[in-house]
mmCIF file of C-alpha atoms and ligand atoms in Angstrom:
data_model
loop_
_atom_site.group_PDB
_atom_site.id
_atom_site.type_symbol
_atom_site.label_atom_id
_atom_site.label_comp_id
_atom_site.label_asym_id
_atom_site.label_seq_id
_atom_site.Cartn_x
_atom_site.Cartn_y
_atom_site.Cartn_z
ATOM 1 C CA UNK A 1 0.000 0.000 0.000
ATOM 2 C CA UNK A 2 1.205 2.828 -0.601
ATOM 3 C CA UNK A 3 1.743 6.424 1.494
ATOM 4 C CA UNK A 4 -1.103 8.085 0.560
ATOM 5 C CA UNK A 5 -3.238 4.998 0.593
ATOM 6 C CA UNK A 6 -2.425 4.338 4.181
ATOM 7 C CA UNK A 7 -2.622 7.900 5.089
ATOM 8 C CA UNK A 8 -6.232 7.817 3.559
ATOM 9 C CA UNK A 9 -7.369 5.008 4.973
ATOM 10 C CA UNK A 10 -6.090 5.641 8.221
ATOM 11 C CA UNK A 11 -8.000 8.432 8.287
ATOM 12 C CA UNK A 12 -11.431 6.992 7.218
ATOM 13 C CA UNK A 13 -12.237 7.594 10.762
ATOM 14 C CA UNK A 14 -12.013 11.205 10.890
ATOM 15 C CA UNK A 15 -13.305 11.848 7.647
ATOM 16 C CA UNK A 16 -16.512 9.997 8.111
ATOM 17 C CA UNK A 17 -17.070 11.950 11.269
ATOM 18 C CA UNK A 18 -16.482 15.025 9.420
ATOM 19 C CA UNK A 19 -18.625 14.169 6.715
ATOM 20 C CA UNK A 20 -21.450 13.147 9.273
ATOM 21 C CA UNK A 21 -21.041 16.712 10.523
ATOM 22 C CA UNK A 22 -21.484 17.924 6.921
ATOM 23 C CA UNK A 23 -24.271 16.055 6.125
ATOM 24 C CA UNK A 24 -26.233 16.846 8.931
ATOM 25 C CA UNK A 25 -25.265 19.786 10.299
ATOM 26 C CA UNK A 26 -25.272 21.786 6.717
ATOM 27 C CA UNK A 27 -25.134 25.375 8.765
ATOM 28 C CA UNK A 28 -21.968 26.280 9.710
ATOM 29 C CA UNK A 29 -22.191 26.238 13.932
ATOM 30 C CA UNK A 30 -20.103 26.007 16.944
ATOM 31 C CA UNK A 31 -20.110 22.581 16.990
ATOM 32 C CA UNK A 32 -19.317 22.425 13.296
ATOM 33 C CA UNK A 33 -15.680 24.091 14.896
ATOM 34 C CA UNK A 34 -15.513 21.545 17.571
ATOM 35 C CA UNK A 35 -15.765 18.362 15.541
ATOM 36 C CA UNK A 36 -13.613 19.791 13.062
ATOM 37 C CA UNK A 37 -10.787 20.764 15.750
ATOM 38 C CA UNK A 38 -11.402 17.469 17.426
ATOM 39 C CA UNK A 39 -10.904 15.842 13.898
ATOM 40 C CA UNK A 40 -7.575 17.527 13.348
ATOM 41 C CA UNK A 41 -6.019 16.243 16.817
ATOM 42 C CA UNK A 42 -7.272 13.257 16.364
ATOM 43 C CA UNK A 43 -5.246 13.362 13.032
ATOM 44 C CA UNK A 44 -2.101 14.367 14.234
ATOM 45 C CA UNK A 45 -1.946 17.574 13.262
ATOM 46 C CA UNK A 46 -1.477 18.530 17.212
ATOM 47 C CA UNK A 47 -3.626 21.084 19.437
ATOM 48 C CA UNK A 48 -2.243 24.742 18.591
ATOM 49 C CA UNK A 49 -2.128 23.914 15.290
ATOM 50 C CA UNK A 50 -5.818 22.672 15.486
ATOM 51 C CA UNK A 51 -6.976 25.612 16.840
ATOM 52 C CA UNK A 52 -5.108 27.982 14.394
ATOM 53 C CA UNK A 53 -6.577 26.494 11.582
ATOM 54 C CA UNK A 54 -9.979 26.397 13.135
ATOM 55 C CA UNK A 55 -9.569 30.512 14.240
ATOM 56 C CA UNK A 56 -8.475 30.847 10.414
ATOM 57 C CA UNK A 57 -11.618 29.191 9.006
ATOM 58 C CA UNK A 58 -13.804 31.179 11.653
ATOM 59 C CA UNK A 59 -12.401 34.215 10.013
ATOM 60 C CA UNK A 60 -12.777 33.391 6.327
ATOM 61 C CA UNK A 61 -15.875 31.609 7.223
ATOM 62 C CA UNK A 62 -17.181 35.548 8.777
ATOM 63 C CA UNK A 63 -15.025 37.021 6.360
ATOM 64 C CA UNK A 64 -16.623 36.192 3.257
ATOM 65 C CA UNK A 65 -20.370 35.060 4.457
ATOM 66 C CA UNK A 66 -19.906 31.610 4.123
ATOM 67 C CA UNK A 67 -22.889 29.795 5.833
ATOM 68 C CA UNK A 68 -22.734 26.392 4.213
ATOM 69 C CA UNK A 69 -20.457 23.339 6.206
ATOM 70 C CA UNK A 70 -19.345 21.695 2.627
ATOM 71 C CA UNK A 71 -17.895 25.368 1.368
ATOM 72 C CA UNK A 72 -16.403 25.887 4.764
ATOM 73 C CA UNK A 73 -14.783 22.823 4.961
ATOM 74 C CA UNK A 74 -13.424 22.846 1.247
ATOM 75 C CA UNK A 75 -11.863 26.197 2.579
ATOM 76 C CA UNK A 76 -10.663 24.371 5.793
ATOM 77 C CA UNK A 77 -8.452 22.243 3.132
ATOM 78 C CA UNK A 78 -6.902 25.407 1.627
ATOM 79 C CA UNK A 79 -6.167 26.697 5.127
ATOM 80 C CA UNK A 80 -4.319 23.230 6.100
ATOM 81 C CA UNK A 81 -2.323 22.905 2.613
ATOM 82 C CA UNK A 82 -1.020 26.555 2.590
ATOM 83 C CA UNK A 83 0.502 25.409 6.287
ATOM 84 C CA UNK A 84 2.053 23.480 4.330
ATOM 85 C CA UNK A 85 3.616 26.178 2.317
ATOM 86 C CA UNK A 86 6.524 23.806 0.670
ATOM 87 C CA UNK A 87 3.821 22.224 -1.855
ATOM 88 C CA UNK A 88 4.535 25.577 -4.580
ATOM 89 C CA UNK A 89 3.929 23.668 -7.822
ATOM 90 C CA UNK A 90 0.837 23.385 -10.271
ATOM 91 C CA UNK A 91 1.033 19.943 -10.987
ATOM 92 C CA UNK A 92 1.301 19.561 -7.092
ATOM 93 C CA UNK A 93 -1.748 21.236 -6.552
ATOM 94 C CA UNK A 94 -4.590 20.160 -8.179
ATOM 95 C CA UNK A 95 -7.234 20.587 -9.792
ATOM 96 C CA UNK A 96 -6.180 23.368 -11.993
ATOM 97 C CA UNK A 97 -5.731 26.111 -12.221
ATOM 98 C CA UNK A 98 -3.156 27.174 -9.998
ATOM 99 C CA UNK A 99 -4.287 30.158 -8.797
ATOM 100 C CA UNK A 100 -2.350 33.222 -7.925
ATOM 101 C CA UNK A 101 -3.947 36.469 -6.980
ATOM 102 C CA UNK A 102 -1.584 39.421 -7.453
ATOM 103 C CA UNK A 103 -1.905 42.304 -4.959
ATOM 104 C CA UNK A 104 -0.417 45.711 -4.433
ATOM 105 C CA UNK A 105 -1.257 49.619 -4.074
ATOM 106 C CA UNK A 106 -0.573 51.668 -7.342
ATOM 107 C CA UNK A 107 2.872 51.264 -9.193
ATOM 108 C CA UNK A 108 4.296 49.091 -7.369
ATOM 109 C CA UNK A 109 4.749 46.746 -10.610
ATOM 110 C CA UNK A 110 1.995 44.734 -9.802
ATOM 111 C CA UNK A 111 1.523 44.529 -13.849
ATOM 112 C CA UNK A 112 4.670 43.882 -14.683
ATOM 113 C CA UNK A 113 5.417 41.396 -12.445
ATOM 114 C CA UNK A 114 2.819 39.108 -13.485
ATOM 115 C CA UNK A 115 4.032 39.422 -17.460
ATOM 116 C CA UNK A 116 7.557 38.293 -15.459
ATOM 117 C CA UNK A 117 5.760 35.395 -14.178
ATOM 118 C CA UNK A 118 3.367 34.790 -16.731
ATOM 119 C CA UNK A 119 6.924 34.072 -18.481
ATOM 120 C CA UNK A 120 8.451 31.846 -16.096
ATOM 121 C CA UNK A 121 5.218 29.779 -16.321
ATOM 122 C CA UNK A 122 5.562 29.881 -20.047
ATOM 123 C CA UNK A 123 8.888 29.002 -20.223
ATOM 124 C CA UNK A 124 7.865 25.696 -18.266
ATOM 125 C CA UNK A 125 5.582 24.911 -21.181
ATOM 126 C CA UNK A 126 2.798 25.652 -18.806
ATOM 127 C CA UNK A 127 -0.418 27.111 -20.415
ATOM 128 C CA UNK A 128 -1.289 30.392 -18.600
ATOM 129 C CA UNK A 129 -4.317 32.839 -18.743
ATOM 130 C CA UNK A 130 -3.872 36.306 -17.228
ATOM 131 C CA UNK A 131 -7.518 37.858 -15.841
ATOM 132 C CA UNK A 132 -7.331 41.402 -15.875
ATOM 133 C CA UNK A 133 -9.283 42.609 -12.596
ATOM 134 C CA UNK A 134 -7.672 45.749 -12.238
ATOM 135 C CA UNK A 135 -10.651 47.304 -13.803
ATOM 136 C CA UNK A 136 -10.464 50.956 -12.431
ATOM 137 C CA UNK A 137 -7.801 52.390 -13.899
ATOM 138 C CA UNK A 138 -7.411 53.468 -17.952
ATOM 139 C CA UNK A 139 -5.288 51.324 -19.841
ATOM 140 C CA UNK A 140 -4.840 49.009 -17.302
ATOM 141 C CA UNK A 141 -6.514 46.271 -19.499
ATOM 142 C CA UNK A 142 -4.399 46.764 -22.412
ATOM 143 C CA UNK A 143 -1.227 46.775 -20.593
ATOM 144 C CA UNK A 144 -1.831 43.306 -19.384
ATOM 145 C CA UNK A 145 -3.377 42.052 -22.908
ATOM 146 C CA UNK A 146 0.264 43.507 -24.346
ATOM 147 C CA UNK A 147 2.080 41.125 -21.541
ATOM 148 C CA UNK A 148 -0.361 38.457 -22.764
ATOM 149 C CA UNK A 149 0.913 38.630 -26.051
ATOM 150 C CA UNK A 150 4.436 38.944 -24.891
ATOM 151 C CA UNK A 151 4.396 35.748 -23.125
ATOM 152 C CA UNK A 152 2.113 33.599 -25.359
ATOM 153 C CA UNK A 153 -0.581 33.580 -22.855
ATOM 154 C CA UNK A 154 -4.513 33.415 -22.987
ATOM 155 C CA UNK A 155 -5.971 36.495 -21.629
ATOM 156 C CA UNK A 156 -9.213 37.903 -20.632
ATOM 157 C CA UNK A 157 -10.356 41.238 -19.827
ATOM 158 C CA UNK A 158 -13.485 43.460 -20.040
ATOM 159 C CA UNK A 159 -14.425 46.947 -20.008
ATOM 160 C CA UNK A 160 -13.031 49.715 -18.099
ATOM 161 C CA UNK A 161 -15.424 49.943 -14.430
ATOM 162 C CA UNK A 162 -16.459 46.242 -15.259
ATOM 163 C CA UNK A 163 -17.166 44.368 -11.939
ATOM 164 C CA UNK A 164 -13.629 42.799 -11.167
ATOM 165 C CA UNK A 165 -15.155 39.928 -9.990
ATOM 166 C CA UNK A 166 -16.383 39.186 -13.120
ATOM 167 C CA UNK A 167 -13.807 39.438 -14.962
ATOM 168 C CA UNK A 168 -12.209 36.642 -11.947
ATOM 169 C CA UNK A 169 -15.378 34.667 -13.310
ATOM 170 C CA UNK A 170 -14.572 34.775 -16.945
ATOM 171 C CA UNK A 171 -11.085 33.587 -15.895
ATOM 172 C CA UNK A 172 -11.745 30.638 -14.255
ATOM 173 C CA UNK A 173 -14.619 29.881 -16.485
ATOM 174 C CA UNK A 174 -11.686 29.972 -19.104
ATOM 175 C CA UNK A 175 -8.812 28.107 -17.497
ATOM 176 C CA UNK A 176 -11.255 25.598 -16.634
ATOM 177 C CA UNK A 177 -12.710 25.198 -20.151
ATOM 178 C CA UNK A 178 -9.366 25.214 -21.801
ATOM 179 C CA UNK A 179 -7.707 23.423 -19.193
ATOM 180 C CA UNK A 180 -5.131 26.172 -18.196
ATOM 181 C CA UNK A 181 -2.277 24.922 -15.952
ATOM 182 C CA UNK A 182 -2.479 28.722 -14.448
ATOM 183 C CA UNK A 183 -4.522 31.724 -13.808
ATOM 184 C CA UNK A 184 -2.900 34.943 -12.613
ATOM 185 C CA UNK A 185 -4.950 37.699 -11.362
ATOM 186 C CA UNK A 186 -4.132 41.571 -11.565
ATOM 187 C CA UNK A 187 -6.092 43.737 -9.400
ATOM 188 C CA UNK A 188 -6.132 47.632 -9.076
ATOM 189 C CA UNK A 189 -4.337 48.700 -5.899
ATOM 190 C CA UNK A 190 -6.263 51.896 -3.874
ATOM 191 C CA UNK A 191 -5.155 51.109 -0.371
ATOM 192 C CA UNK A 192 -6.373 54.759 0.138
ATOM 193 C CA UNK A 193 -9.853 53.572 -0.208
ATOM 194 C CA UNK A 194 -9.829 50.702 2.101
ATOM 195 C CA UNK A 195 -13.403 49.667 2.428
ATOM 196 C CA UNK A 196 -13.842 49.558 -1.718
ATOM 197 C CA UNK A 197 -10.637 47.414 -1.796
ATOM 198 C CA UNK A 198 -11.518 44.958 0.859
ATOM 199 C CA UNK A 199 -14.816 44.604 -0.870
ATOM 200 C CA UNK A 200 -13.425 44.042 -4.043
ATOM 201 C CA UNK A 201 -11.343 41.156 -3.161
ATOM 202 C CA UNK A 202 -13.632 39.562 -0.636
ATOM 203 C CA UNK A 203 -15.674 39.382 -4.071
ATOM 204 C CA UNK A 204 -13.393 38.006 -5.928
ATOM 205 C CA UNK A 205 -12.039 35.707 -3.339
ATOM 206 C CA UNK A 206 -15.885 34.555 -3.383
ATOM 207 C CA UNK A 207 -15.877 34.179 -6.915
ATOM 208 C CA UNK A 208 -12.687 31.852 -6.791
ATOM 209 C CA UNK A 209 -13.705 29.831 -3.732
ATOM 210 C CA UNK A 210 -17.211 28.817 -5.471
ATOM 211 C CA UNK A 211 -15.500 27.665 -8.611
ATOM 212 C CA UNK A 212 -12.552 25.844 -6.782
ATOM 213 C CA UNK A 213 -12.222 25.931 -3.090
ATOM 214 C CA UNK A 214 -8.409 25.169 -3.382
ATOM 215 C CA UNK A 215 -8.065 28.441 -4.833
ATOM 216 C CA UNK A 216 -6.418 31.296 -4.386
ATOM 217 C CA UNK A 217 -3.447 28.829 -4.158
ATOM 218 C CA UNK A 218 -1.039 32.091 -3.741
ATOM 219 C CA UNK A 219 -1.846 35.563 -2.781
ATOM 220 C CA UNK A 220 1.190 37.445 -3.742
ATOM 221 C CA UNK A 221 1.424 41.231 -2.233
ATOM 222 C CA UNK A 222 3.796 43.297 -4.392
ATOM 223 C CA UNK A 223 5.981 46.236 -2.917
ATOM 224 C CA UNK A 224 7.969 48.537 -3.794
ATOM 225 C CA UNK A 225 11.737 47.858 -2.824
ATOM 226 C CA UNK A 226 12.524 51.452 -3.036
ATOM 227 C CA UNK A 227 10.012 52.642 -0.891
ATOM 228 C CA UNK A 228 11.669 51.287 2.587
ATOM 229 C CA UNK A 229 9.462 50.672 5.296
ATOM 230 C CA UNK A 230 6.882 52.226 3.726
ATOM 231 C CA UNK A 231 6.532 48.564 2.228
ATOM 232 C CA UNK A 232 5.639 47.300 6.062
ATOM 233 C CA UNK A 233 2.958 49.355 6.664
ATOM 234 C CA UNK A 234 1.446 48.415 2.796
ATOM 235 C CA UNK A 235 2.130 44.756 4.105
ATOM 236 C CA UNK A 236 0.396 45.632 7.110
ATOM 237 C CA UNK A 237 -2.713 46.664 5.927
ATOM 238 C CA UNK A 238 -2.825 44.367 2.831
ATOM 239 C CA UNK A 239 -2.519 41.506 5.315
ATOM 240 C CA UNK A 240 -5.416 42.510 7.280
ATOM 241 C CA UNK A 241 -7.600 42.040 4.538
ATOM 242 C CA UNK A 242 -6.443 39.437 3.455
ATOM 243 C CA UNK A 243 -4.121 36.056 3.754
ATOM 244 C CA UNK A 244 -0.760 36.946 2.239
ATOM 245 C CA UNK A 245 0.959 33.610 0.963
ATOM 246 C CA UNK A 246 4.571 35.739 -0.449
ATOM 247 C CA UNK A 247 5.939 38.548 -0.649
ATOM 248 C CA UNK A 248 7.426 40.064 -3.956
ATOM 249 C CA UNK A 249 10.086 43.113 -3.555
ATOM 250 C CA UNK A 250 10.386 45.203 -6.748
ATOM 251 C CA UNK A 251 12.543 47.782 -8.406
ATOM 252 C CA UNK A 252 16.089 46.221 -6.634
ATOM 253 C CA UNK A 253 17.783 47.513 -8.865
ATOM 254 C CA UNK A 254 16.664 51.081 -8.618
ATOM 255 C CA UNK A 255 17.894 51.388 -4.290
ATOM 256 C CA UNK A 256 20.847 50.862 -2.297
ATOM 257 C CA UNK A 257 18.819 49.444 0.729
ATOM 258 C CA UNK A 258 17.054 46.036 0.260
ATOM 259 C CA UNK A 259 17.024 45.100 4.064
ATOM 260 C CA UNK A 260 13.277 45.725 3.880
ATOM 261 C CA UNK A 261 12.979 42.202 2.590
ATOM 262 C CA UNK A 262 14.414 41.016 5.834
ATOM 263 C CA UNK A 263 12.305 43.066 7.589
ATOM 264 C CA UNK A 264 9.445 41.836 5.740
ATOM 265 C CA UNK A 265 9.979 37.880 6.398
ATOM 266 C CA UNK A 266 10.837 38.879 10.339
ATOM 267 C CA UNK A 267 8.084 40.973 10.823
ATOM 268 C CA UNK A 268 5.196 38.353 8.963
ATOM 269 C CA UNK A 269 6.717 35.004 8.481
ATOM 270 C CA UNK A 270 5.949 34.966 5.180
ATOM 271 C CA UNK A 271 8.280 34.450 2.538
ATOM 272 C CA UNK A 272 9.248 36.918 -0.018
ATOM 273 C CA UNK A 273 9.276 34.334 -3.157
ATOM 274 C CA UNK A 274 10.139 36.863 -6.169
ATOM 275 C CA UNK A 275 12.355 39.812 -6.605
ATOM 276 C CA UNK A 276 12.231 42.297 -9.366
ATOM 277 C CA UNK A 277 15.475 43.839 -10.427
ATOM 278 C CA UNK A 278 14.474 45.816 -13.571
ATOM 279 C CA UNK A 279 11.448 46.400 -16.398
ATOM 280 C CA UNK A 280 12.326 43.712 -18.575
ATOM 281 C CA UNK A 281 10.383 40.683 -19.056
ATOM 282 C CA UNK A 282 13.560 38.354 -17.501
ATOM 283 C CA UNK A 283 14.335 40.867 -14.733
ATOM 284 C CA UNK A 284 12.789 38.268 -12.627
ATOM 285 C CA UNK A 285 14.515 36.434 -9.481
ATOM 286 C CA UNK A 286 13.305 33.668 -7.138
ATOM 287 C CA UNK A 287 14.254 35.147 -3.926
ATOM 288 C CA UNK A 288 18.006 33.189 -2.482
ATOM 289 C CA UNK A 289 18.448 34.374 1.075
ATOM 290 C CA UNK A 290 21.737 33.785 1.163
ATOM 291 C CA UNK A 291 22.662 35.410 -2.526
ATOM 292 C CA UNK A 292 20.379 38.382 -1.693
ATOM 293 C CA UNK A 293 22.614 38.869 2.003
ATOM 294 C CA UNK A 294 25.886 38.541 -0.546
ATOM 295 C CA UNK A 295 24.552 40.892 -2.868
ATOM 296 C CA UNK A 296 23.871 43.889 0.003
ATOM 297 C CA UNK A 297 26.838 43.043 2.152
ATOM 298 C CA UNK A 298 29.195 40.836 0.250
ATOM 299 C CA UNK A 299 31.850 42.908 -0.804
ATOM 300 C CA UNK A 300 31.946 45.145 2.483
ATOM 301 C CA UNK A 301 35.172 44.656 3.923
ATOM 302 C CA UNK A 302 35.772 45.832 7.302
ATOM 303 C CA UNK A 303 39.320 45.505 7.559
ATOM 304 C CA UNK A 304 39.566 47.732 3.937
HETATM 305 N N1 LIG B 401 13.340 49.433 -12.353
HETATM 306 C C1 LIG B 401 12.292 48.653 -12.191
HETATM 307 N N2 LIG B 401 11.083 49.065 -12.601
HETATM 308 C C2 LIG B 401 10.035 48.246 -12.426
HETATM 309 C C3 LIG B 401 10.144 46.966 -11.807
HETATM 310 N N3 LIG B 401 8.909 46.398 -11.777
HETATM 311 C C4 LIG B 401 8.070 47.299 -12.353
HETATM 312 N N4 LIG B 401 8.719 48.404 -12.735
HETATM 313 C C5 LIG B 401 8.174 49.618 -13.369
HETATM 314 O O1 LIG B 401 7.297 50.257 -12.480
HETATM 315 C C6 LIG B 401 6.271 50.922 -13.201
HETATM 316 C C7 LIG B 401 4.903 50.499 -12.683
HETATM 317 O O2 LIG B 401 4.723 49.150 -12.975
HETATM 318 P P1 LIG B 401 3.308 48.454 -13.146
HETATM 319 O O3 LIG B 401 3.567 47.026 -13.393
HETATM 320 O O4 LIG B 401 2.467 49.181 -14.117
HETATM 321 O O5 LIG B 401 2.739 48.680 -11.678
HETATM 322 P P2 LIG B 401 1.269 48.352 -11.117
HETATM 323 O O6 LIG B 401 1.435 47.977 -9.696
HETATM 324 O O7 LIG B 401 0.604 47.366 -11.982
HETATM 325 O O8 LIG B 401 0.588 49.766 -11.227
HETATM 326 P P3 LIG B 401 -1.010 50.124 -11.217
HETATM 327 O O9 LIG B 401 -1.662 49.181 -12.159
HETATM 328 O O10 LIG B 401 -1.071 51.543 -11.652
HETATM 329 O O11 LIG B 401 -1.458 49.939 -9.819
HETATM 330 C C8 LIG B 401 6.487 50.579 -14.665
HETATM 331 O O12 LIG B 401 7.157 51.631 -15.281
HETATM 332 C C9 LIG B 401 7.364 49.332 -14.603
HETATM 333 O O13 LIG B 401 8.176 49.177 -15.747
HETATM 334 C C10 LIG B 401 11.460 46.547 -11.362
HETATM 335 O O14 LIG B 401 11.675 45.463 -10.789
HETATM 336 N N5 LIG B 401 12.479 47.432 -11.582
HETATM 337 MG MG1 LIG B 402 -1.205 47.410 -12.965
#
């Protein structure tokens, strides 16, 4: 038998007493919690772990108006796989699409760094479509139909002041029906006008959940390397409305100071995955801890 098999049907037990909760308890209650945070202990998954995960479904559950047990627990899944944060591949992560939803206030590079990605992706002969959900500003559809073109990816994209959600919808209704190894979101960034934003992508979260409950599978928040610790308080705010799975630090190659991605991983505990060190399509970098230390303090020699 192998692994998984044993791992599955070792757990028959707790998954038929979660299902029995699902089945008959189709409201999502207090008890609903219970059994489910009993059901992770008696998995293994230990007690403050338990109760994180069941605090982190309470507040998605409240979050985004979630009444029904099945949807909860489909989200409960999500919750439990992005603790385990290694898994960071499509084809680990199924059913498709991958989903990554890219976030950011204005010019940070949210835009570009999604073309950047969009290219990695491509590069990996993976089929990509790009959703443009940064409806609000001008021109904000075209420029990420241009990167679509760039990169040889499937695109879609409505009118300017089109509900972003929507335009989410159209996305997944795409990947789906083209099979799509990966969707990547843009969004418009107004972190001035808090209430709008957190509306927007509790919609859009909504959207995604319905349509695949696995999804988002990464919620990357995009700052601005230049603009210090500025970047915290973005990260700050951003995080409060929603989960942020990675970081990605832009414009490297534009400041002297790049600690803030320290800062950022201290501060959070969540990783910065990408860097972006210039406008180009391959200015692009999976983040290397130890070559990003080498590259701000490598040549520094004290005894000079
Ligand atoms: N030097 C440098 N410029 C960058 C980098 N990433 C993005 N830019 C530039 O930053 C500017 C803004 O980038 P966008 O991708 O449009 O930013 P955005 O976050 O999508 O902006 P809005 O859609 O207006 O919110 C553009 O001129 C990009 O070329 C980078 O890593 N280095
Ligand atoms: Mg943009």
């Amino acid at each position: 038998m192998n692994l998984f098999a044993r791992l599955k049907e070792g757990l028959t037990k707790t998954r038929n007493q979660i299902a029995a909760i699902v089945e008959h308890d189709k409201v999502v209650s207090d008890d609903f919690y219970e059994s489910l945070e009993d059901a992770l202990i008696t998995a293994d998954v230990g007690a403050d772990l338990a109760l994180e995960v069941v605090e982190e479904l309470r507040r998605e559950v409240e979050q985004y108006e979630i009444t029904s047990c099945k949807e909860a627990y489909g989200i409960m899944k999500r919750i439990l796989a992005h603790h385990l944060l290694i898994v960071k591949d499509p084809d680990d992560f199924p059913p498709k699409p991958w989903t990554i939803l890219v976030i950011g206030v204005n010019g940070v590079g949210k835009t570009t760094t999604i073309g950047k990605i969009a290219n990695e992706y491509r590069q990996l002969k993976r089929s990509v479509v790009l959703a443009a959900a940064d409806t609000f500003r001008a021109g904000a559809t075209e420029q990420l139909r241009i990167w679509s073109d760039r990169t040889g990816s499937d695109f879609v994209g409505q009118h300017e002041g089109a509900d972003a959600a929507s335009v989410v919808f159209d996305g997944m209704e795409a990947a789906k029906g083209r099979g799509h190894d990966v969707m990547i979101i843009d969004t418009a960034g107004r972190l001035h006008n808090k209430k709008n934003l957190m509306t927007e992508l509790d919609k859009i979260v909504r959207v995604l959940q319905k349509s695949n409950p696995w999804t988002p599978n990464e919620v990357l928040l995009v700052l601005d390397g230049t603009t210090g610790q500025n970047a915290i308080k973005q990260a700050e705010a951003f995080n409060e409305i929603i989960k942020v799975t990675g970081f990605v630090v832009t414009k490297l190659d534009g400041t002297a100071k790049g600690g803030v991605a320290i800062a950022l991983t201290k501060k959070f505990g969540i990783p910065v995955r990408k860097i972006g060190v210039g406008e180009g399509i391959d200015d692009l970098q999976d983040f290397d801890p130890v070559a990003y230390v080498e590259a701000m303090f490598g040549d520094f020699d004290p005894t000079a």
